[in-house]
PDB file of C-alpha atoms in Angstrom:
ATOM      1  CA  MET A   1      25.588  23.921  12.644  1.00  0.00           C
ATOM      2  CA  ALA A   2      22.859  21.415  11.192  1.00  0.00           C
ATOM      3  CA  THR A   3      20.119  20.884  13.728  1.00  0.00           C
ATOM      4  CA  ALA A   4      16.973  18.709  13.184  1.00  0.00           C
ATOM      5  CA  GLN A   5      13.899  21.472  12.410  1.00  0.00           C
ATOM      6  CA  THR A   6      11.767  20.080  15.478  1.00  0.00           C
ATOM      7  CA  GLU A   7      11.441  21.607  19.280  1.00  0.00           C
ATOM      8  CA  PHE A   8      12.641  18.414  20.557  1.00  0.00           C
ATOM      9  CA  PRO A   9      16.980  18.771  21.349  1.00  0.00           C
ATOM     10  CA  PRO A  10      18.707  16.608  18.999  1.00  0.00           C
ATOM     11  CA  PRO A  11      21.780  14.044  20.138  1.00  0.00           C
ATOM     12  CA  LYS A  12      25.242  15.497  20.077  1.00  0.00           C
ATOM     13  CA  VAL A  13      26.129  13.662  17.200  1.00  0.00           C
ATOM     14  CA  LEU A  14      23.784  15.633  15.015  1.00  0.00           C
ATOM     15  CA  THR A  15      24.380  18.726  16.008  1.00  0.00           C
ATOM     16  CA  TYR A  16      28.117  18.834  13.887  1.00  0.00           C
ATOM     17  CA  PRO A  17      28.303  20.562  10.683  1.00  0.00           C
ATOM     18  CA  ALA A  18      26.617  18.427   8.156  1.00  0.00           C
ATOM     19  CA  SER A  19      25.955  19.274   4.431  1.00  0.00           C
ATOM     20  CA  ALA A  20      22.202  18.825   5.078  1.00  0.00           C
ATOM     21  CA  PRO A  21      20.320  19.158   8.332  1.00  0.00           C
ATOM     22  CA  PRO A  22      18.638  16.213   9.999  1.00  0.00           C
ATOM     23  CA  THR A  23      15.304  15.538   9.890  1.00  0.00           C
ATOM     24  CA  LEU A  24      13.148  14.479  12.805  1.00  0.00           C
ATOM     25  CA  ILE A  25      10.980  11.518  10.949  1.00  0.00           C
ATOM     26  CA  THR A  26       8.804  10.235  13.937  1.00  0.00           C
ATOM     27  CA  GLN A  27       8.681  10.273  17.649  1.00  0.00           C
ATOM     28  CA  GLY A  28       7.767   7.051  19.676  1.00  0.00           C
ATOM     29  CA  ALA A  29       7.308   6.568  23.546  1.00  0.00           C
ATOM     30  CA  GLU A  30      10.632   5.243  23.876  1.00  0.00           C
ATOM     31  CA  GLY A  31      12.814   6.924  21.327  1.00  0.00           C
ATOM     32  CA  ARG A  32      12.717   8.989  17.851  1.00  0.00           C
ATOM     33  CA  LEU A  33      13.735   8.289  14.352  1.00  0.00           C
ATOM     34  CA  TYR A  34      15.849  11.284  12.220  1.00  0.00           C
ATOM     35  CA  LYS A  35      17.079  11.318   8.476  1.00  0.00           C
ATOM     36  CA  THR A  36      20.704  11.764   7.987  1.00  0.00           C
ATOM     37  CA  THR A  37      23.474  11.081   6.783  1.00  0.00           C
ATOM     38  CA  HIS A  38      26.757   8.740   6.865  1.00  0.00           C
ATOM     39  CA  LEU A  39      30.173   9.602   5.703  1.00  0.00           C
ATOM     40  CA  LEU A  40      28.778  10.915   2.630  1.00  0.00           C
ATOM     41  CA  PRO A  41      26.380  13.557   1.978  1.00  0.00           C
ATOM     42  CA  ASP A  42      24.768  11.005  -0.711  1.00  0.00           C
ATOM     43  CA  ARG A  43      24.482   8.144   1.417  1.00  0.00           C
ATOM     44  CA  PRO A  44      21.466   8.620   3.698  1.00  0.00           C
ATOM     45  CA  CYS A  45      20.900   6.452   6.707  1.00  0.00           C
ATOM     46  CA  ALA A  46      18.207   6.295   9.760  1.00  0.00           C
ATOM     47  CA  LEU A  47      19.519   7.402  13.245  1.00  0.00           C
ATOM     48  CA  LYS A  48      17.410   6.326  16.624  1.00  0.00           C
ATOM     49  CA  TYR A  49      17.988   7.879  19.274  1.00  0.00           C
ATOM     50  CA  ARG A  50      16.946   7.185  22.710  1.00  0.00           C
ATOM     51  CA  PRO A  51      16.900  10.082  24.929  1.00  0.00           C
ATOM     52  CA  PRO A  52      17.135  10.064  28.561  1.00  0.00           C
ATOM     53  CA  LYS A  53      14.468   9.812  30.657  1.00  0.00           C
ATOM     54  CA  PRO A  54      13.746  12.085  33.681  1.00  0.00           C
ATOM     55  CA  TYR A  55      11.227   9.853  35.406  1.00  0.00           C
ATOM     56  CA  ARG A  56      13.744   7.117  35.946  1.00  0.00           C
ATOM     57  CA  HIS A  57      16.767   7.127  37.956  1.00  0.00           C
ATOM     58  CA  PRO A  58      19.994   8.223  35.701  1.00  0.00           C
ATOM     59  CA  ILE A  59      22.083   5.047  36.440  1.00  0.00           C
ATOM     60  CA  LEU A  60      19.397   2.837  35.831  1.00  0.00           C
ATOM     61  CA  ASP A  61      17.924   4.919  32.512  1.00  0.00           C
ATOM     62  CA  ALA A  62      21.737   4.846  31.112  1.00  0.00           C
ATOM     63  CA  ARG A  63      22.152   0.987  31.620  1.00  0.00           C
ATOM     64  CA  LEU A  64      18.530   0.310  29.971  1.00  0.00           C
ATOM     65  CA  THR A  65      19.225   2.525  26.980  1.00  0.00           C
ATOM     66  CA  LYS A  66      22.702   0.512  26.692  1.00  0.00           C
ATOM     67  CA  ALA A  67      21.312  -2.826  27.090  1.00  0.00           C
ATOM     68  CA  ARG A  68      18.611  -2.429  24.897  1.00  0.00           C
ATOM     69  CA  LEU A  69      20.502  -0.820  21.811  1.00  0.00           C
ATOM     70  CA  SER A  70      22.761  -3.028  21.704  1.00  0.00           C
ATOM     71  CA  SER A  71      20.565  -6.030  22.080  1.00  0.00           C
ATOM     72  CA  GLU A  72      18.738  -4.230  18.978  1.00  0.00           C
ATOM     73  CA  ALA A  73      22.344  -4.030  16.905  1.00  0.00           C
ATOM     74  CA  LYS A  74      22.981  -7.840  17.771  1.00  0.00           C
ATOM     75  CA  VAL A  75      19.432  -8.940  16.338  1.00  0.00           C
ATOM     76  CA  LEU A  76      19.890  -6.888  12.909  1.00  0.00           C
ATOM     77  CA  GLU A  77      23.648  -8.274  12.570  1.00  0.00           C
ATOM     78  CA  ARG A  78      22.641 -12.307  13.024  1.00  0.00           C
ATOM     79  CA  CYS A  79      19.681 -11.405  10.678  1.00  0.00           C
ATOM     80  CA  ARG A  80      22.007 -10.082   7.881  1.00  0.00           C
ATOM     81  CA  ARG A  81      24.302 -12.693   8.327  1.00  0.00           C
ATOM     82  CA  GLU A  82      20.960 -15.111   7.342  1.00  0.00           C
ATOM     83  CA  GLY A  83      19.593 -13.145   4.578  1.00  0.00           C
ATOM     84  CA  VAL A  84      16.924 -11.525   6.563  1.00  0.00           C
ATOM     85  CA  PRO A  85      15.936  -8.215   4.899  1.00  0.00           C
ATOM     86  CA  VAL A  86      16.262  -5.575   7.332  1.00  0.00           C
ATOM     87  CA  PRO A  87      18.712  -2.541   7.402  1.00  0.00           C
ATOM     88  CA  ALA A  88      22.015  -2.548   7.954  1.00  0.00           C
ATOM     89  CA  VAL A  89      23.978  -1.229  10.956  1.00  0.00           C
ATOM     90  CA  TYR A  90      26.732   1.265  10.349  1.00  0.00           C
ATOM     91  CA  ALA A  91      27.610   2.757  13.661  1.00  0.00           C
ATOM     92  CA  MET A  92      26.287   3.092  17.252  1.00  0.00           C
ATOM     93  CA  ASP A  93      27.249   4.562  20.881  1.00  0.00           C
ATOM     94  CA  PRO A  94      25.158   2.943  23.274  1.00  0.00           C
ATOM     95  CA  ALA A  95      26.007   5.164  26.037  1.00  0.00           C
ATOM     96  CA  ALA A  96      25.266   8.322  24.039  1.00  0.00           C
ATOM     97  CA  GLY A  97      21.518   6.393  23.368  1.00  0.00           C
ATOM     98  CA  TRP A  98      21.749   6.558  19.661  1.00  0.00           C
ATOM     99  CA  MET A  99      22.108   3.693  16.356  1.00  0.00           C
ATOM    100  CA  MET A 100      22.690   4.645  12.789  1.00  0.00           C
ATOM    101  CA  MET A 101      21.577   2.421  10.027  1.00  0.00           C
ATOM    102  CA  GLU A 102      20.371   1.867   6.762  1.00  0.00           C
ATOM    103  CA  TRP A 103      17.878   4.495   5.155  1.00  0.00           C
ATOM    104  CA  ILE A 104      15.436   2.391   3.314  1.00  0.00           C
ATOM    105  CA  GLU A 105      14.105   3.498   0.533  1.00  0.00           C
ATOM    106  CA  GLY A 106      10.462   3.128  -0.566  1.00  0.00           C
ATOM    107  CA  ILE A 107       6.926   3.444   1.638  1.00  0.00           C
ATOM    108  CA  PRO A 108       5.924   1.291   4.187  1.00  0.00           C
ATOM    109  CA  VAL A 109       3.883  -1.857   3.326  1.00  0.00           C
ATOM    110  CA  ARG A 110       0.715  -0.354   5.032  1.00  0.00           C
ATOM    111  CA  MET A 111       0.292   2.614   2.994  1.00  0.00           C
ATOM    112  CA  GLY A 112       1.055   0.840  -0.250  1.00  0.00           C
ATOM    113  CA  ILE A 113      -1.710  -1.607   0.599  1.00  0.00           C
ATOM    114  CA  ASN A 114      -3.927   1.501   1.521  1.00  0.00           C
ATOM    115  CA  GLU A 115      -3.409   2.902  -1.585  1.00  0.00           C
ATOM    116  CA  TRP A 116      -4.009  -0.132  -3.771  1.00  0.00           C
ATOM    117  CA  LEU A 117      -7.257  -0.913  -2.191  1.00  0.00           C
ATOM    118  CA  GLY A 118      -7.944   3.134  -2.687  1.00  0.00           C
ATOM    119  CA  GLU A 119      -7.359   2.491  -6.216  1.00  0.00           C
ATOM    120  CA  ARG A 120     -10.197  -0.337  -6.402  1.00  0.00           C
ATOM    121  CA  SER A 121     -13.645  -0.050  -5.873  1.00  0.00           C
ATOM    122  CA  ASP A 122     -15.396  -2.050  -3.274  1.00  0.00           C
ATOM    123  CA  GLY A 123     -16.950  -4.539  -5.906  1.00  0.00           C
ATOM    124  CA  GLU A 124     -14.088  -5.052  -7.812  1.00  0.00           C
ATOM    125  CA  GLU A 125     -11.909  -5.604  -4.269  1.00  0.00           C
ATOM    126  CA  GLU A 126     -14.948  -8.257  -2.659  1.00  0.00           C
ATOM    127  CA  GLU A 127     -14.083 -10.334  -5.496  1.00  0.00           C
ATOM    128  CA  GLY A 128     -10.017 -10.153  -5.210  1.00  0.00           C
ATOM    129  CA  ALA A 129     -10.732 -11.588  -1.410  1.00  0.00           C
ATOM    130  CA  ALA A 130     -13.148 -13.775  -1.691  1.00  0.00           C
ATOM    131  CA  ALA A 131     -12.853 -14.804  -4.692  1.00  0.00           C
ATOM    132  CA  ALA A 132     -11.589 -18.622  -2.963  1.00  0.00           C
ATOM    133  CA  VAL A 133     -15.012 -19.069  -2.139  1.00  0.00           C
ATOM    134  CA  GLU A 134     -17.548 -17.918  -4.587  1.00  0.00           C
ATOM    135  CA  THR A 135     -19.360 -20.198  -6.605  1.00  0.00           C
ATOM    136  CA  ASP A 136     -20.768 -17.620  -9.598  1.00  0.00           C
ATOM    137  CA  SER A 137     -19.617 -18.798 -12.785  1.00  0.00           C
ATOM    138  CA  ALA A 138     -18.478 -15.459 -13.510  1.00  0.00           C
ATOM    139  CA  ARG A 139     -17.024 -14.746 -10.239  1.00  0.00           C
ATOM    140  CA  GLN A 140     -15.136 -17.904 -10.495  1.00  0.00           C
ATOM    141  CA  GLU A 141     -13.251 -16.519 -13.805  1.00  0.00           C
ATOM    142  CA  GLU A 142     -12.315 -13.731 -11.693  1.00  0.00           C
ATOM    143  CA  ALA A 143     -10.844 -16.039  -9.011  1.00  0.00           C
ATOM    144  CA  ASP A 144      -8.544 -17.425 -11.590  1.00  0.00           C
ATOM    145  CA  GLU A 145      -7.071 -14.044 -12.120  1.00  0.00           C
ATOM    146  CA  THR A 146      -6.702 -13.316  -8.200  1.00  0.00           C
ATOM    147  CA  THR A 147      -4.438 -15.964  -7.953  1.00  0.00           C
ATOM    148  CA  THR A 148      -1.607 -13.538  -9.708  1.00  0.00           C
ATOM    149  CA  THR A 149      -2.558  -9.988  -8.803  1.00  0.00           C
ATOM    150  CA  PRO A 150       0.187  -7.766  -7.369  1.00  0.00           C
ATOM    151  CA  LEU A 151      -1.574  -7.886  -3.680  1.00  0.00           C
ATOM    152  CA  VAL A 152      -1.714 -11.235  -3.226  1.00  0.00           C
ATOM    153  CA  ASP A 153       2.354 -11.282  -4.368  1.00  0.00           C
ATOM    154  CA  LEU A 154       3.094  -9.240  -1.791  1.00  0.00           C
ATOM    155  CA  MET A 155       0.956 -11.714   0.627  1.00  0.00           C
ATOM    156  CA  LYS A 156       3.586 -14.077  -0.509  1.00  0.00           C
ATOM    157  CA  ARG A 157       6.558 -11.479   0.004  1.00  0.00           C
ATOM    158  CA  ILE A 158       5.420 -10.547   3.555  1.00  0.00           C
ATOM    159  CA  GLY A 159       4.842 -14.440   4.703  1.00  0.00           C
ATOM    160  CA  ALA A 160       8.727 -15.395   3.399  1.00  0.00           C
ATOM    161  CA  ALA A 161      10.617 -12.098   4.828  1.00  0.00           C
ATOM    162  CA  VAL A 162       8.768 -13.403   8.495  1.00  0.00           C
ATOM    163  CA  GLY A 163       9.400 -16.972   7.600  1.00  0.00           C
ATOM    164  CA  ALA A 164      13.307 -16.146   7.253  1.00  0.00           C
ATOM    165  CA  LEU A 165      13.146 -13.709  10.143  1.00  0.00           C
ATOM    166  CA  HIS A 166      11.609 -16.664  12.383  1.00  0.00           C
ATOM    167  CA  ARG A 167      13.937 -19.421  10.843  1.00  0.00           C
ATOM    168  CA  THR A 168      17.119 -17.468  11.795  1.00  0.00           C
ATOM    169  CA  GLY A 169      15.637 -17.430  15.724  1.00  0.00           C
ATOM    170  CA  VAL A 170      14.810 -13.731  16.136  1.00  0.00           C
ATOM    171  CA  VAL A 171      10.794 -12.502  17.072  1.00  0.00           C
ATOM    172  CA  HIS A 172       9.849  -9.091  15.909  1.00  0.00           C
ATOM    173  CA  GLY A 173       7.724  -8.338  19.316  1.00  0.00           C
ATOM    174  CA  ASP A 174       5.642  -5.740  16.839  1.00  0.00           C
ATOM    175  CA  LEU A 175       4.918  -6.656  13.743  1.00  0.00           C
ATOM    176  CA  THR A 176       2.667  -4.705  11.693  1.00  0.00           C
ATOM    177  CA  THR A 177       2.531  -3.475   8.042  1.00  0.00           C
ATOM    178  CA  SER A 178       3.662  -0.421   9.358  1.00  0.00           C
ATOM    179  CA  ASN A 179       7.023  -1.806  10.419  1.00  0.00           C
ATOM    180  CA  MET A 180       7.483  -3.146   6.902  1.00  0.00           C
ATOM    181  CA  MET A 181       8.707  -1.519   3.410  1.00  0.00           C
ATOM    182  CA  LEU A 182       8.287  -1.941   0.165  1.00  0.00           C
ATOM    183  CA  ARG A 183      11.739  -1.082  -1.046  1.00  0.00           C
ATOM    184  CA  PRO A 184      11.463  -0.464  -5.016  1.00  0.00           C
ATOM    185  CA  PRO A 185      13.208  -2.082  -7.652  1.00  0.00           C
ATOM    186  CA  PRO A 186      16.046  -0.305  -9.626  1.00  0.00           C
ATOM    187  CA  SER A 187      14.660   2.320 -12.161  1.00  0.00           C
ATOM    188  CA  GLN A 188      14.417   0.644 -15.739  1.00  0.00           C
ATOM    189  CA  GLY A 189      14.597   3.919 -17.510  1.00  0.00           C
ATOM    190  CA  GLY A 190      12.453   6.345 -18.984  1.00  0.00           C
ATOM    191  CA  GLN A 191       8.786   6.243 -18.992  1.00  0.00           C
ATOM    192  CA  VAL A 192       6.135   6.331 -21.527  1.00  0.00           C
ATOM    193  CA  ASP A 193       3.277   8.814 -20.468  1.00  0.00           C
ATOM    194  CA  GLY A 194      -0.361   7.994 -22.330  1.00  0.00           C
ATOM    195  CA  GLY A 195      -0.412   4.258 -22.420  1.00  0.00           C
ATOM    196  CA  THR A 196      -2.975   1.458 -22.296  1.00  0.00           C
ATOM    197  CA  ALA A 197      -5.596   0.204 -19.925  1.00  0.00           C
ATOM    198  CA  GLY A 198      -3.075  -2.392 -19.879  1.00  0.00           C
ATOM    199  CA  GLU A 199      -0.074  -0.604 -19.108  1.00  0.00           C
ATOM    200  CA  GLU A 200      -2.329   2.256 -16.463  1.00  0.00           C
ATOM    201  CA  LYS A 201      -2.892  -1.171 -14.846  1.00  0.00           C
ATOM    202  CA  GLU A 202       0.674  -2.381 -14.763  1.00  0.00           C
ATOM    203  CA  ASP A 203       1.705   1.319 -13.282  1.00  0.00           C
ATOM    204  CA  LYS A 204      -0.877   1.284 -10.617  1.00  0.00           C
ATOM    205  CA  ALA A 205       0.314  -2.538  -9.114  1.00  0.00           C
ATOM    206  CA  LYS A 206       3.880  -0.601  -9.075  1.00  0.00           C
ATOM    207  CA  VAL A 207       2.879   0.550  -5.962  1.00  0.00           C
ATOM    208  CA  LEU A 208       2.992  -3.071  -4.631  1.00  0.00           C
ATOM    209  CA  GLU A 209       6.513  -3.698  -5.996  1.00  0.00           C
ATOM    210  CA  GLY A 210      10.264  -4.328  -4.385  1.00  0.00           C
ATOM    211  CA  ASP A 211      11.544  -6.147  -1.783  1.00  0.00           C
ATOM    212  CA  VAL A 212       9.600  -6.405   1.788  1.00  0.00           C
ATOM    213  CA  VAL A 213      12.107  -5.215   4.341  1.00  0.00           C
ATOM    214  CA  LEU A 214      11.796  -5.545   8.060  1.00  0.00           C
ATOM    215  CA  ILE A 215      12.026  -2.583  10.404  1.00  0.00           C
ATOM    216  CA  ASP A 216      12.201  -0.691  13.854  1.00  0.00           C
ATOM    217  CA  PHE A 217      13.299  -4.309  16.326  1.00  0.00           C
ATOM    218  CA  GLY A 218      13.416  -2.095  19.245  1.00  0.00           C
ATOM    219  CA  LEU A 219      11.177  -5.046  20.811  1.00  0.00           C
ATOM    220  CA  ALA A 220      13.068  -7.944  19.116  1.00  0.00           C
ATOM    221  CA  THR A 221      14.188 -10.865  20.778  1.00  0.00           C
ATOM    222  CA  GLN A 222      16.105 -13.893  19.562  1.00  0.00           C
ATOM    223  CA  SER A 223      13.919 -16.310  20.523  1.00  0.00           C
ATOM    224  CA  MET A 224      13.482 -20.200  19.621  1.00  0.00           C
ATOM    225  CA  SER A 225       9.711 -21.081  20.924  1.00  0.00           C
ATOM    226  CA  ASP A 226       6.645 -21.719  18.793  1.00  0.00           C
ATOM    227  CA  GLU A 227       4.622 -19.449  21.272  1.00  0.00           C
ATOM    228  CA  ASP A 228       7.018 -16.753  20.687  1.00  0.00           C
ATOM    229  CA  ARG A 229       6.573 -17.310  17.049  1.00  0.00           C
ATOM    230  CA  ALA A 230       2.708 -17.894  17.237  1.00  0.00           C
ATOM    231  CA  VAL A 231       1.923 -14.601  19.384  1.00  0.00           C
ATOM    232  CA  ASP A 232       4.464 -12.592  16.678  1.00  0.00           C
ATOM    233  CA  LEU A 233       2.310 -14.170  13.672  1.00  0.00           C
ATOM    234  CA  TYR A 234      -0.935 -13.216  15.842  1.00  0.00           C
ATOM    235  CA  VAL A 235       0.098  -9.956  16.635  1.00  0.00           C
ATOM    236  CA  LEU A 236       0.315  -9.177  12.613  1.00  0.00           C
ATOM    237  CA  GLU A 237      -2.616 -11.189  11.784  1.00  0.00           C
ATOM    238  CA  ARG A 238      -4.662  -8.487  14.216  1.00  0.00           C
ATOM    239  CA  ALA A 239      -2.752  -5.545  13.263  1.00  0.00           C
ATOM    240  CA  PHE A 240      -3.720  -6.570   9.875  1.00  0.00           C
ATOM    241  CA  ALA A 241      -7.451  -7.352  10.201  1.00  0.00           C
ATOM    242  CA  SER A 242      -7.320  -3.716  11.673  1.00  0.00           C
ATOM    243  CA  THR A 243      -5.511  -1.929   9.379  1.00  0.00           C
ATOM    244  CA  HIS A 244      -6.864  -3.986   5.793  1.00  0.00           C
ATOM    245  CA  PRO A 245     -10.036  -5.340   6.716  1.00  0.00           C
ATOM    246  CA  ARG A 246     -11.134  -5.167   3.132  1.00  0.00           C
ATOM    247  CA  ALA A 247      -8.238  -7.642   2.615  1.00  0.00           C
ATOM    248  CA  GLU A 248      -8.270  -9.851   5.679  1.00  0.00           C
ATOM    249  CA  ARG A 249      -9.080 -13.181   3.976  1.00  0.00           C
ATOM    250  CA  LEU A 250      -5.566 -12.839   1.860  1.00  0.00           C
ATOM    251  CA  PHE A 251      -4.062 -12.958   5.384  1.00  0.00           C
ATOM    252  CA  ALA A 252      -4.050 -16.743   4.698  1.00  0.00           C
ATOM    253  CA  THR A 253      -1.685 -16.193   1.946  1.00  0.00           C
ATOM    254  CA  VAL A 254       0.571 -14.957   4.081  1.00  0.00           C
ATOM    255  CA  LEU A 255       0.376 -18.318   6.770  1.00  0.00           C
ATOM    256  CA  ALA A 256       0.908 -20.253   3.196  1.00  0.00           C
ATOM    257  CA  SER A 257       3.844 -18.374   2.104  1.00  0.00           C
ATOM    258  CA  TYR A 258       5.251 -18.371   6.104  1.00  0.00           C
ATOM    259  CA  LYS A 259       5.093 -21.807   5.929  1.00  0.00           C
ATOM    260  CA  ASP A 260       6.862 -22.725   2.390  1.00  0.00           C
ATOM    261  CA  THR A 261       9.615 -21.128   3.558  1.00  0.00           C
ATOM    262  CA  PHE A 262       9.979 -22.076   7.220  1.00  0.00           C
ATOM    263  CA  LYS A 263      10.368 -26.386   8.029  1.00  0.00           C
ATOM    264  CA  LYS A 264       9.044 -25.908  11.687  1.00  0.00           C
ATOM    265  CA  ALA A 265       6.375 -23.531  10.504  1.00  0.00           C
ATOM    266  CA  SER A 266       3.408 -26.406  11.203  1.00  0.00           C
ATOM    267  CA  SER A 267       4.103 -26.238  14.709  1.00  0.00           C
ATOM    268  CA  VAL A 268       4.219 -22.064  15.025  1.00  0.00           C
ATOM    269  CA  LEU A 269       0.380 -22.829  13.023  1.00  0.00           C
ATOM    270  CA  VAL A 270      -0.775 -25.053  15.679  1.00  0.00           C
ATOM    271  CA  LYS A 271      -0.081 -22.853  18.568  1.00  0.00           C
ATOM    272  CA  LEU A 272      -1.258 -19.823  16.722  1.00  0.00           C
ATOM    273  CA  ALA A 273      -4.636 -21.405  16.715  1.00  0.00           C
ATOM    274  CA  ASP A 274      -4.047 -21.753  20.478  1.00  0.00           C
ATOM    275  CA  VAL A 275      -3.321 -18.298  20.602  1.00  0.00           C
ATOM    276  CA  ARG A 276      -6.229 -16.788  18.702  1.00  0.00           C
ATOM    277  CA  MET A 277      -8.728 -18.883  21.261  1.00  0.00           C
ATOM    278  CA  ARG A 278      -7.166 -17.574  24.027  1.00  0.00           C
ATOM    279  CA  GLY A 279      -7.423 -13.455  22.251  1.00  0.00           C
ATOM    280  CA  ARG A 280     -10.961 -14.616  21.860  1.00  0.00           C
ATOM    281  CA  LYS A 281     -11.717 -15.148  25.510  1.00  0.00           C
ATOM    282  CA  ARG A 282     -10.119 -12.025  26.027  1.00  0.00           C
ATOM    283  CA  SER A 283     -12.148 -10.081  23.431  1.00  0.00           C
ATOM    284  CA  MET A 284     -15.504 -11.757  25.209  1.00  0.00           C
ATOM    285  CA  LEU A 285     -14.546 -11.219  28.836  1.00  0.00           C
ATOM    286  CA  GLY A 286     -13.577  -7.741  28.627  1.00  0.00           C
TER     287      GLY A 286
END
């Protein structure tokens, strides 16, 4: 029988014979994520499993697991109905602690941004991030180019995805670039090796191509509160600053795209300023 290659016992649903063994992708404090298949051997899916917690009373643990999985599934279904880019739910058994979802091909946004930044020198990235405030004429020419760079385009897509999420009445609860996937566009045929410098630049830009898909809704809630939405943005802003400090200034592009996508964004951004102030006070006080 197919079993996951891990020391952890897999959920019962993964112990039945299958064409390919499931693989443990990651483990968090509350659950594990496996890659397996759904119905067909060529249809990959993600299975999220919340194992029993021995430190909790069995009845309480079962109720919490069932409630959290059911809540996550409802949030995902609501987002799908409203056109928010999230994985589809294929099947679930809250009593057994698992939910099967669409497998999103691609790489995390975090990885894409870091790979893009790693391919550029510090001087080039500084020009890209600070171009809007440069006064030197040579730097100003670079500023005109940065308005269409792949990284700026990605920031716009991130802002649009978060705006669509908040417009639906859902707050993610753990917005980071690790919880966003870059789903690449369909293949456009064969590639030609040994291209020109311009073609090489386009190849590098492909790491940031694709649709931004939001994932991991374990902490998501349905909320219309500007405060909750602002906290969501603040979490993303702080995560962005710590994970991608070289591109931190481009977060303003995320907020601009968010505002263009979500009509009620203005009041959320006012709240965001308040949340930032509270965060600074906590940092100063320790």
